[in-house]
PDB file of C-alpha atoms in Angstrom:
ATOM      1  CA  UNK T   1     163.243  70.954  -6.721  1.00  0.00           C
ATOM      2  CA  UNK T   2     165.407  67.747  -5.467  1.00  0.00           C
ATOM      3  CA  UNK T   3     163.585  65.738  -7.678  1.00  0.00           C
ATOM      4  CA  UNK T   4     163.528  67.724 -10.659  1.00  0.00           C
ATOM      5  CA  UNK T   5     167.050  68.225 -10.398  1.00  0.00           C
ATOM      6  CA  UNK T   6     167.635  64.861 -10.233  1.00  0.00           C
ATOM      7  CA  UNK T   7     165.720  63.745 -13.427  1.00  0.00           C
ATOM      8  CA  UNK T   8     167.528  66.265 -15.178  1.00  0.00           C
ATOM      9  CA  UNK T   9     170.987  64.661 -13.854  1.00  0.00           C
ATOM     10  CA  UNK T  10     169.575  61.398 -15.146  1.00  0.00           C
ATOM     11  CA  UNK T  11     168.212  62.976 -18.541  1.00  0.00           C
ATOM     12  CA  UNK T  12     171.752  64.129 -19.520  1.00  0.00           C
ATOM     13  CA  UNK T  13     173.499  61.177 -18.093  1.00  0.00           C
ATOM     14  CA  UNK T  14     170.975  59.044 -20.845  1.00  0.00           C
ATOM     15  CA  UNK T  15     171.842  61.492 -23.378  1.00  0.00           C
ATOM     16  CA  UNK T  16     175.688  61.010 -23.130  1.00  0.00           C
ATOM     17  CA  UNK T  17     175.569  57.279 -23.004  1.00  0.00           C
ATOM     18  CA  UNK T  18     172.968  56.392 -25.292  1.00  0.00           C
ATOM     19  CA  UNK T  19     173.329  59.344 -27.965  1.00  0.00           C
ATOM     20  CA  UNK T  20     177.024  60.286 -27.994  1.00  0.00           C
ATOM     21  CA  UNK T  21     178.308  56.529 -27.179  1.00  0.00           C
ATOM     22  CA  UNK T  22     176.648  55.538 -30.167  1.00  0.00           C
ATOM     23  CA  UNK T  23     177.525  58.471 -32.197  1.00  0.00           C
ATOM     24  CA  UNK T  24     180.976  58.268 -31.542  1.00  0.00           C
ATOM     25  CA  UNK T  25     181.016  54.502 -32.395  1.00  0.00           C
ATOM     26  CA  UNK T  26     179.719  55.177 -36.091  1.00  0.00           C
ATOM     27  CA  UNK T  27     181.781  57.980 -37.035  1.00  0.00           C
ATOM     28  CA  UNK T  28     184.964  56.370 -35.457  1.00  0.00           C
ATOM     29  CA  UNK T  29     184.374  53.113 -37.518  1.00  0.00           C
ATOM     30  CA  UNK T  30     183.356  55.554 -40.788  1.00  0.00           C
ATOM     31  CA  UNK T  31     186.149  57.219 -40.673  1.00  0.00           C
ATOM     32  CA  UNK T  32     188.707  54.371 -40.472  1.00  0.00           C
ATOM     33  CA  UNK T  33     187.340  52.790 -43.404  1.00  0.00           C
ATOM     34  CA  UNK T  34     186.911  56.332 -44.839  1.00  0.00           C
ATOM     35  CA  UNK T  35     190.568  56.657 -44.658  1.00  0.00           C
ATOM     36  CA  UNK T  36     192.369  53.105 -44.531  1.00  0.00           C
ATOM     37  CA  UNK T  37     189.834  51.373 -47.089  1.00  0.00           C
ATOM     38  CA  UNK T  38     192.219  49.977 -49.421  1.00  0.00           C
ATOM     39  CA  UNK T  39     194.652  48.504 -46.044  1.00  0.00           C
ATOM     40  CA  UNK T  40     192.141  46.954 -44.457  1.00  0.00           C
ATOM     41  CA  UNK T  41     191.007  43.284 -45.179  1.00  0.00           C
ATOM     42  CA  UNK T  42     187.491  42.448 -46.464  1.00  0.00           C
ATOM     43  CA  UNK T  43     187.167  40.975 -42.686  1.00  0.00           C
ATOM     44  CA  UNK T  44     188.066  44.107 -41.433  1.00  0.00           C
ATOM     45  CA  UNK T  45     185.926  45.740 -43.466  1.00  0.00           C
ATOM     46  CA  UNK T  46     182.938  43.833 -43.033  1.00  0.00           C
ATOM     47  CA  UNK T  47     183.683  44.465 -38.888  1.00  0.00           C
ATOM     48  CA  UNK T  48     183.561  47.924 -38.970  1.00  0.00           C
ATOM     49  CA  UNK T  49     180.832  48.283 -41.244  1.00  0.00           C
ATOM     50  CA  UNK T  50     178.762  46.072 -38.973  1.00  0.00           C
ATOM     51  CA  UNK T  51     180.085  48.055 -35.802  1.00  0.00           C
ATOM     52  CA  UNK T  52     178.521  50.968 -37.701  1.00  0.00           C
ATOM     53  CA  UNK T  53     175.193  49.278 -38.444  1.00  0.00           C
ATOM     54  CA  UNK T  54     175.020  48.005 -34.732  1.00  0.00           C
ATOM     55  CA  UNK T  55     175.066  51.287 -33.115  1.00  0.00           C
ATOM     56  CA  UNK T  56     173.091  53.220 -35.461  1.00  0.00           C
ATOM     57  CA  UNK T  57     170.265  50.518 -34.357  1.00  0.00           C
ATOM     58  CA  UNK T  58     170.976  51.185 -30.973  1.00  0.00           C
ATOM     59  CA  UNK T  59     170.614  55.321 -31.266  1.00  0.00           C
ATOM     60  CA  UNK T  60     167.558  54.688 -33.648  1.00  0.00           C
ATOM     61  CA  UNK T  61     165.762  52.380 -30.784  1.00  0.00           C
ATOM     62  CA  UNK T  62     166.828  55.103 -28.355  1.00  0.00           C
ATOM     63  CA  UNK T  63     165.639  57.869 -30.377  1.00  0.00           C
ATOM     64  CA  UNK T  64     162.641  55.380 -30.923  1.00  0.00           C
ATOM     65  CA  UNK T  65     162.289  55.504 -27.103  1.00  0.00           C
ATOM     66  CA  UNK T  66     161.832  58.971 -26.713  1.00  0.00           C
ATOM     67  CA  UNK T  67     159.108  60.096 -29.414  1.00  0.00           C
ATOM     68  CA  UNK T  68     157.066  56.947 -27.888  1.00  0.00           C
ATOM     69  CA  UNK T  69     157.277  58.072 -24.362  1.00  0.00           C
ATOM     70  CA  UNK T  70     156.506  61.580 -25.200  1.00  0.00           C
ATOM     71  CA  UNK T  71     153.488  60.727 -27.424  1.00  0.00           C
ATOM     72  CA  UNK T  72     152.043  58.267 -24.210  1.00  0.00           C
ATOM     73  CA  UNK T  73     152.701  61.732 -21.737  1.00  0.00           C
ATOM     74  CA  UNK T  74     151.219  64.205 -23.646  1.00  0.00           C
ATOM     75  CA  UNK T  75     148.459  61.805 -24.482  1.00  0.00           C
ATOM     76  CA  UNK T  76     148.670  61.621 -28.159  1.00  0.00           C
ATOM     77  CA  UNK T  77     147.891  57.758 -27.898  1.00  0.00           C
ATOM     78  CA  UNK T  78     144.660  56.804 -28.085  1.00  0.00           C
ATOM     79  CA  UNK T  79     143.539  52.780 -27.174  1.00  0.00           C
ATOM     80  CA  UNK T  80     141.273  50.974 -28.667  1.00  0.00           C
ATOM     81  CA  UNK T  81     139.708  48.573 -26.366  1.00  0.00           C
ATOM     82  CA  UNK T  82     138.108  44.950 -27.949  1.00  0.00           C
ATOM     83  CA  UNK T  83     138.369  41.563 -26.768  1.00  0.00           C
ATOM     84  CA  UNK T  84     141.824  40.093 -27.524  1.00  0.00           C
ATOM     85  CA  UNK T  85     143.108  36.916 -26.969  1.00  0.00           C
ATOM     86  CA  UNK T  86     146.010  36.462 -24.686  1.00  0.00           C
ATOM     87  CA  UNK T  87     148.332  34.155 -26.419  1.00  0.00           C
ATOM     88  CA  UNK T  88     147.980  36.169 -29.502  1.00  0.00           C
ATOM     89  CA  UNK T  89     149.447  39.549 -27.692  1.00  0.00           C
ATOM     90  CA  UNK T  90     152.019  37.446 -26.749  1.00  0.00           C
ATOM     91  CA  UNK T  91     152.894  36.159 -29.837  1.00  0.00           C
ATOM     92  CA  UNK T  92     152.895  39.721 -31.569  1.00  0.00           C
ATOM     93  CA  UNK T  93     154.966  40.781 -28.490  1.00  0.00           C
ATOM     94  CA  UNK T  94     157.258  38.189 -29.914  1.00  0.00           C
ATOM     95  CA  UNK T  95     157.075  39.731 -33.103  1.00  0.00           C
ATOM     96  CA  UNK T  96     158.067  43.012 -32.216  1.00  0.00           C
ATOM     97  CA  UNK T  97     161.201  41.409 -29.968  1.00  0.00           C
ATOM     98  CA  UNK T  98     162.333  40.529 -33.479  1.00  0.00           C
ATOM     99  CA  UNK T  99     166.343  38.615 -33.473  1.00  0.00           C
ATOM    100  CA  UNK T 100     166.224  39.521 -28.911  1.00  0.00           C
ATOM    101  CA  UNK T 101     163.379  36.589 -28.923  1.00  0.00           C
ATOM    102  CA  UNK T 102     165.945  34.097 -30.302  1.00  0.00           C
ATOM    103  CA  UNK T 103     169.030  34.446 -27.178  1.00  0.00           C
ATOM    104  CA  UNK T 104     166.383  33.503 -24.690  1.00  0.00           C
ATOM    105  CA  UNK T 105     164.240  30.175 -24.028  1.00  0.00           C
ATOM    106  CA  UNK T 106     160.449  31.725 -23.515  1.00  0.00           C
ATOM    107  CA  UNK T 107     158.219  29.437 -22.525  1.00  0.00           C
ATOM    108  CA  UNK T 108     154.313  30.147 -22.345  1.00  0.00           C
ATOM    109  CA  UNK T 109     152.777  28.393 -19.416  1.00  0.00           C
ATOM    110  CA  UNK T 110     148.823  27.956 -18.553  1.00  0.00           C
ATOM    111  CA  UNK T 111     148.222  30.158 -21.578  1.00  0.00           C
ATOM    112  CA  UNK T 112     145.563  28.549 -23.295  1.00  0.00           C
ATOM    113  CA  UNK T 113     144.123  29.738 -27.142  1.00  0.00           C
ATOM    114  CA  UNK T 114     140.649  31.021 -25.879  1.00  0.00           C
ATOM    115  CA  UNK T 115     142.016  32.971 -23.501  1.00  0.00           C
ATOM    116  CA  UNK T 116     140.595  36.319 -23.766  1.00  0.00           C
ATOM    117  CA  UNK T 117     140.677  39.736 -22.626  1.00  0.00           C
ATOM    118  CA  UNK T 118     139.531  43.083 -22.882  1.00  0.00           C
ATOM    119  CA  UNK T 119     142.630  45.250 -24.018  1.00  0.00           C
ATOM    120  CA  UNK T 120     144.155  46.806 -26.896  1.00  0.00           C
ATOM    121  CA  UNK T 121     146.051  44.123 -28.834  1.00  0.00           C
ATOM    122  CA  UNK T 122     148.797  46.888 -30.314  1.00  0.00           C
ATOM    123  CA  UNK T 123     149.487  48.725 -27.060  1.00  0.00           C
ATOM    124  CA  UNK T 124     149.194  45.592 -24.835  1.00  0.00           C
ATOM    125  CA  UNK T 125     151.853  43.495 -27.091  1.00  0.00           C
ATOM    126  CA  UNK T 126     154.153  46.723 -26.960  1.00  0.00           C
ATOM    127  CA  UNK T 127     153.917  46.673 -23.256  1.00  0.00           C
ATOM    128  CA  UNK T 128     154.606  42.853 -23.342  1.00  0.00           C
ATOM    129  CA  UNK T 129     157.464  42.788 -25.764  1.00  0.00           C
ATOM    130  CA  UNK T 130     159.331  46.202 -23.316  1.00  0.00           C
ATOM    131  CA  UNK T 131     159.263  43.852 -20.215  1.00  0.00           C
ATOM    132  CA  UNK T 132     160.136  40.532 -21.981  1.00  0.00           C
ATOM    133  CA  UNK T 133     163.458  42.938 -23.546  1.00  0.00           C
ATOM    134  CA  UNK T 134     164.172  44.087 -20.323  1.00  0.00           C
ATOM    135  CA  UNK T 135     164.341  40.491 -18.811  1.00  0.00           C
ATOM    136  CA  UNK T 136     166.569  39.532 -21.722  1.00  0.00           C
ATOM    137  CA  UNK T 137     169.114  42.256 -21.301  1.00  0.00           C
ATOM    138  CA  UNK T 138     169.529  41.771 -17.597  1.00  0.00           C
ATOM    139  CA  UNK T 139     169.532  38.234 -17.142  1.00  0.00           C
ATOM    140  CA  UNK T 140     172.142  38.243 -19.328  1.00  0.00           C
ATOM    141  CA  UNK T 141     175.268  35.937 -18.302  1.00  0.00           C
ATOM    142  CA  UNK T 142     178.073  37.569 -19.707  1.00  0.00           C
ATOM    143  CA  UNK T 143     177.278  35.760 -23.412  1.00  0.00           C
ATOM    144  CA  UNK T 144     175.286  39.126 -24.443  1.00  0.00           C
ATOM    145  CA  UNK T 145     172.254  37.543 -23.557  1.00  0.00           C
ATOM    146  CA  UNK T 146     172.533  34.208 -24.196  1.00  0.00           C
ATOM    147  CA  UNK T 147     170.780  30.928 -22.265  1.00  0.00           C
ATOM    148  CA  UNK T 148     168.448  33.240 -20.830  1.00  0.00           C
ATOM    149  CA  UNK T 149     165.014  31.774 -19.876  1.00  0.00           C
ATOM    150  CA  UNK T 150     162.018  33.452 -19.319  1.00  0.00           C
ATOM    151  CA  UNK T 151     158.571  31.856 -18.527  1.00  0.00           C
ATOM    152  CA  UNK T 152     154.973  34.061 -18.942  1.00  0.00           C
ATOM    153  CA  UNK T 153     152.056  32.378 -18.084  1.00  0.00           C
ATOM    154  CA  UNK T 154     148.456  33.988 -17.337  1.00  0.00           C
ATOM    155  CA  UNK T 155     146.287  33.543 -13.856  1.00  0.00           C
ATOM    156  CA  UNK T 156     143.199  34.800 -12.426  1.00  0.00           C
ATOM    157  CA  UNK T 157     142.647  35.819  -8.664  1.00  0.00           C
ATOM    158  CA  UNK T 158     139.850  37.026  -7.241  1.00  0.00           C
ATOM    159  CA  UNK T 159     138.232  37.658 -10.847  1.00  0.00           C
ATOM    160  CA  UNK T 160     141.462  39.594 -11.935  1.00  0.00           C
ATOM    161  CA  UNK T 161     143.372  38.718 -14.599  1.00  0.00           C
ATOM    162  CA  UNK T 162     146.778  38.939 -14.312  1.00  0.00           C
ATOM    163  CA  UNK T 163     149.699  38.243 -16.891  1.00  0.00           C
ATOM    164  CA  UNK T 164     153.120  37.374 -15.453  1.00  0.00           C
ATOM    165  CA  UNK T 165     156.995  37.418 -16.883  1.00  0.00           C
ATOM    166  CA  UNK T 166     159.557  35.810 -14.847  1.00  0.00           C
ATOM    167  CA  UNK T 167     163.269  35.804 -15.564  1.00  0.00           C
ATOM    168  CA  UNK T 168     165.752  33.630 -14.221  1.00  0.00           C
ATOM    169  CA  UNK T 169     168.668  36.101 -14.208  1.00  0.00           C
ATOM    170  CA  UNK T 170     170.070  38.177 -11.012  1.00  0.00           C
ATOM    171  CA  UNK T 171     166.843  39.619 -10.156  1.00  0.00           C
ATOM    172  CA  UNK T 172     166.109  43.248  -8.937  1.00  0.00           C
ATOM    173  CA  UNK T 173     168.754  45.204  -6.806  1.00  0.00           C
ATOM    174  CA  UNK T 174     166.856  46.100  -3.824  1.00  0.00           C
ATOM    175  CA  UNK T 175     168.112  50.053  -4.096  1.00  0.00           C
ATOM    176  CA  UNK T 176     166.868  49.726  -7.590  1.00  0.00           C
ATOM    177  CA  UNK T 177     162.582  48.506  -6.329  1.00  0.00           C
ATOM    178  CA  UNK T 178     161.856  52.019  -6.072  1.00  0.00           C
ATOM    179  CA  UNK T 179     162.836  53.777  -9.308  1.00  0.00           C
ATOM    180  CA  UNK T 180     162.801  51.139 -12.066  1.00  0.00           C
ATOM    181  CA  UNK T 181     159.870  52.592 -13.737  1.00  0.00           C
ATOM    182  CA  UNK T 182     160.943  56.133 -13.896  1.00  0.00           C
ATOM    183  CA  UNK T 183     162.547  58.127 -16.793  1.00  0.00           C
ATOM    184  CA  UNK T 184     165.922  57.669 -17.485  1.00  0.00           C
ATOM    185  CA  UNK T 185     166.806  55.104 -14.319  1.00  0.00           C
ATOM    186  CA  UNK T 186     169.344  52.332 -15.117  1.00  0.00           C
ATOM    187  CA  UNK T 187     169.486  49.361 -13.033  1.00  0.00           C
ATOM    188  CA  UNK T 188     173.191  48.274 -12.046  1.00  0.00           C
ATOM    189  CA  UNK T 189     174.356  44.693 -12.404  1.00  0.00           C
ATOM    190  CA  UNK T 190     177.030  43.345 -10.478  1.00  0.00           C
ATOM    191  CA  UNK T 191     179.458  44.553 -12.182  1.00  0.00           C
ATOM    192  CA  UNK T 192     178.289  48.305 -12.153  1.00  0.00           C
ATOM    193  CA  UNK T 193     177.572  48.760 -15.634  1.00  0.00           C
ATOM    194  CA  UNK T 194     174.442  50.820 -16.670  1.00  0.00           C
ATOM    195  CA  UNK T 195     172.497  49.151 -18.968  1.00  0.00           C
ATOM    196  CA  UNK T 196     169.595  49.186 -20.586  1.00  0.00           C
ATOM    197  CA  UNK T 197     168.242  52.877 -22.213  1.00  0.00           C
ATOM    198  CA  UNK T 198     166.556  53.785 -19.229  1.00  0.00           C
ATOM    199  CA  UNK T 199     163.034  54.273 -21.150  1.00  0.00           C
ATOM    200  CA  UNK T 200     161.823  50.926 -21.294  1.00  0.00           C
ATOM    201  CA  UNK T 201     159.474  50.725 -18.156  1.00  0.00           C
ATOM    202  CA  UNK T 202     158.731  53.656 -18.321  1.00  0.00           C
ATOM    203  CA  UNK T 203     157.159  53.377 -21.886  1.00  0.00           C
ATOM    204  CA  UNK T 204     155.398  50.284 -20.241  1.00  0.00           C
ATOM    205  CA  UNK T 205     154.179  51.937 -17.075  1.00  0.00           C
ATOM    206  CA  UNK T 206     152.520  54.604 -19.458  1.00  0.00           C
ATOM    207  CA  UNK T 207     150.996  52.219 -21.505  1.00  0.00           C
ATOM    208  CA  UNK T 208     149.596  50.483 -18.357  1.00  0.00           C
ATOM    209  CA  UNK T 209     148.498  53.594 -17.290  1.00  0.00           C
ATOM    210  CA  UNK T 210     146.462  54.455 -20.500  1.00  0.00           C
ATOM    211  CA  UNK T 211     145.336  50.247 -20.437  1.00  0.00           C
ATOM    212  CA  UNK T 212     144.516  50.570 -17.063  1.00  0.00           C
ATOM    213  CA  UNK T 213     146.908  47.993 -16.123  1.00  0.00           C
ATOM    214  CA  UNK T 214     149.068  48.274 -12.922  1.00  0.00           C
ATOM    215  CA  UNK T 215     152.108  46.606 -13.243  1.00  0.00           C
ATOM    216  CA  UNK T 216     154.361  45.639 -10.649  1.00  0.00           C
ATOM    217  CA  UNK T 217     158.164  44.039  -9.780  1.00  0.00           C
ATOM    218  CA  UNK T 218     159.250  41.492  -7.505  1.00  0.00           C
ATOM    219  CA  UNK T 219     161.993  39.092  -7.503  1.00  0.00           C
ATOM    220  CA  UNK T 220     161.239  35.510  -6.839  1.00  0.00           C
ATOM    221  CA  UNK T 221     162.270  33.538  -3.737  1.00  0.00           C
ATOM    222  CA  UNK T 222     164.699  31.334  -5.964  1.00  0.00           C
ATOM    223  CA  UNK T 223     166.291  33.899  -8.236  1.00  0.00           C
ATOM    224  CA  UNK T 224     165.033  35.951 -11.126  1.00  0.00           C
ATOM    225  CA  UNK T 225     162.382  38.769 -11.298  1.00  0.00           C
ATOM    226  CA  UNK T 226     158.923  38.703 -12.080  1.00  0.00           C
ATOM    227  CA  UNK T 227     156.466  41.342 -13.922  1.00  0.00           C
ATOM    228  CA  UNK T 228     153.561  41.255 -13.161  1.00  0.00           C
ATOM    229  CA  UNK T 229     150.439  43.093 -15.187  1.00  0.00           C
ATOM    230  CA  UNK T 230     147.462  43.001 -12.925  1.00  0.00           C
ATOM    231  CA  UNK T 231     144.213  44.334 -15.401  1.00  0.00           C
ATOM    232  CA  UNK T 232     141.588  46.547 -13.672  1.00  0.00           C
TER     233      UNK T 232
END
C-alpha cells in the first residue's frame, strides 16, 4: 500500500510541475500580449511569444511522455527484431535529440561502421536518444546545458554486447541509485531543483524490457555517470 501510495504522491507531484507549470506559463504570457499588445515593444513581443512556444514544447514532450509509456505497459508496442548496425542507431538517436544534440560535445568512441546487432533500429535509437537527453539535462552547468560532453562507445565481454553513455556532469546522487528508473522519480541536483519529467528512464527501461536489454547506472570513479545497455 506504501508503495502505491507513494507513486501516486509522485504522479501528482509530476502533474503539477510539468502540466500546470507549463500551463500557467502560456496563458500568463497570452494574456499580457492579449491585453498590452500595442505597449509592448516588438522585443517584448517576440519574448513572450517565444516564452509561449517554449513551454507548450515542454507540456507537448510531457504529454508525449505519457501516451509512450502507457503504450510500452500495456504492451501495445510491438519490436521488430533485424540486424542493425550500431553507429546507425546512434546516429538516428541523434536525430530524434533534434536542437538538445547541439549544447553537448558527443563523441562516438570504438564504434566502428560494421558494427552490427540484432535489435530493433526504431525502439533501440528511442532508448538511445532518452539516456543521451537525460545526460544532457543533468550535466548541465548552470548555462542550460551548455559544454556538456558525453562519450558512447560500444564493447563486447564475454560475447555480450554492450553499448555505453557516459556523462561528465555531477553524476548520480547515491539516494537517487535506487529509483531512477521508476515512474515519475526526479533526481535532485545540488541545488535541489527537480528536473527532468520524471518519464524518461522509465520509457527506456520499458523499451529494454521489450528489447531484452538490461540497462544499468553507475557513476564513474572520476565524475560523471555512465549507462550502460547490456543486450541478452
Amino acid at each position: 500500500m506504501s508503495d502505491n501510495n507513494d507513486l501516486t504522491r509522485r504522479m501528482f507531484s509530476s502533474f503539477s510541475h510539468d502540466l500546470k507549470t507549463p500551463l500557467a506559463s502560456i496563458i500568463g504570457s497570452l494574456e499580457v500580449l492579449s491585453m498590452m499588445h500595442t505597449k509592448l515593444s516588438e522585443e517584448k513581443r517576440n519574448i513572450l511569444i517565444e516564452t509561449s512556444l517554449k513551454e507548450s514544447h515542454r507540456l507537448d514532450r510531457y504529454v508525449s511522455n505519457i501516451l509512450e509509456l502507457s503504450k510500452l505497459e500495456l504492451g501495445l508496442v510491438t519490436k521488430r527484431i533485424e540486424q542493425i548496425y550500431v553507429k546507425e542507431a546512434i546516429e538516428d538517436a541523434l536525430l530524434l535529440a533534434g536542437r538538445l544534440k547541439h549544447k553537448a560535445s558527443i563523441n562516438l568512441l570504438n564504434i566502428d561502421n560494421d558494427t552490427i546487432i540484432n535489435s530493433d533500429l526504431k525502439l533501440l535509437a528511442r532508448m538511445i536518444d532518452i539516456i543521451i537527453e537525460n545526460a544532457v539535462i543533468h550535466s548541465a552547468d548552470g548555462n542550460d546545458g551548455e559544454n556538456v560532453k558525453i562519450d558512447i562507445w560500444y564493447e563486447n565481454k564475454d560475447g555480450k554486447s554492450i553499448l555505453v553513455i557516459r556523462d561528465y556532469g555531477v553524476g548520480i546522487p547515491l539516494e537517487s541509485f535506487g529509483e531512477i528508473f521508476e515512474k515519475y522519480s526526479r533526481i535532485k541536483q545540488a541545488d535541489k531543483k527537480n528536473t527532468g519529467t520524471g518519464l524518461g528512464l522509465s520509457i527506456a527501461r520499458e523499451i529494454g524490457k521489450l528489447l531484452d536489454i538490461e540497462i544499468s547506472a553507475s557513476n564513474h570513479p572520476k565524475g560523471g555517470a555512465i549507462f550502460e545497455m547490456l543486450f541478452k
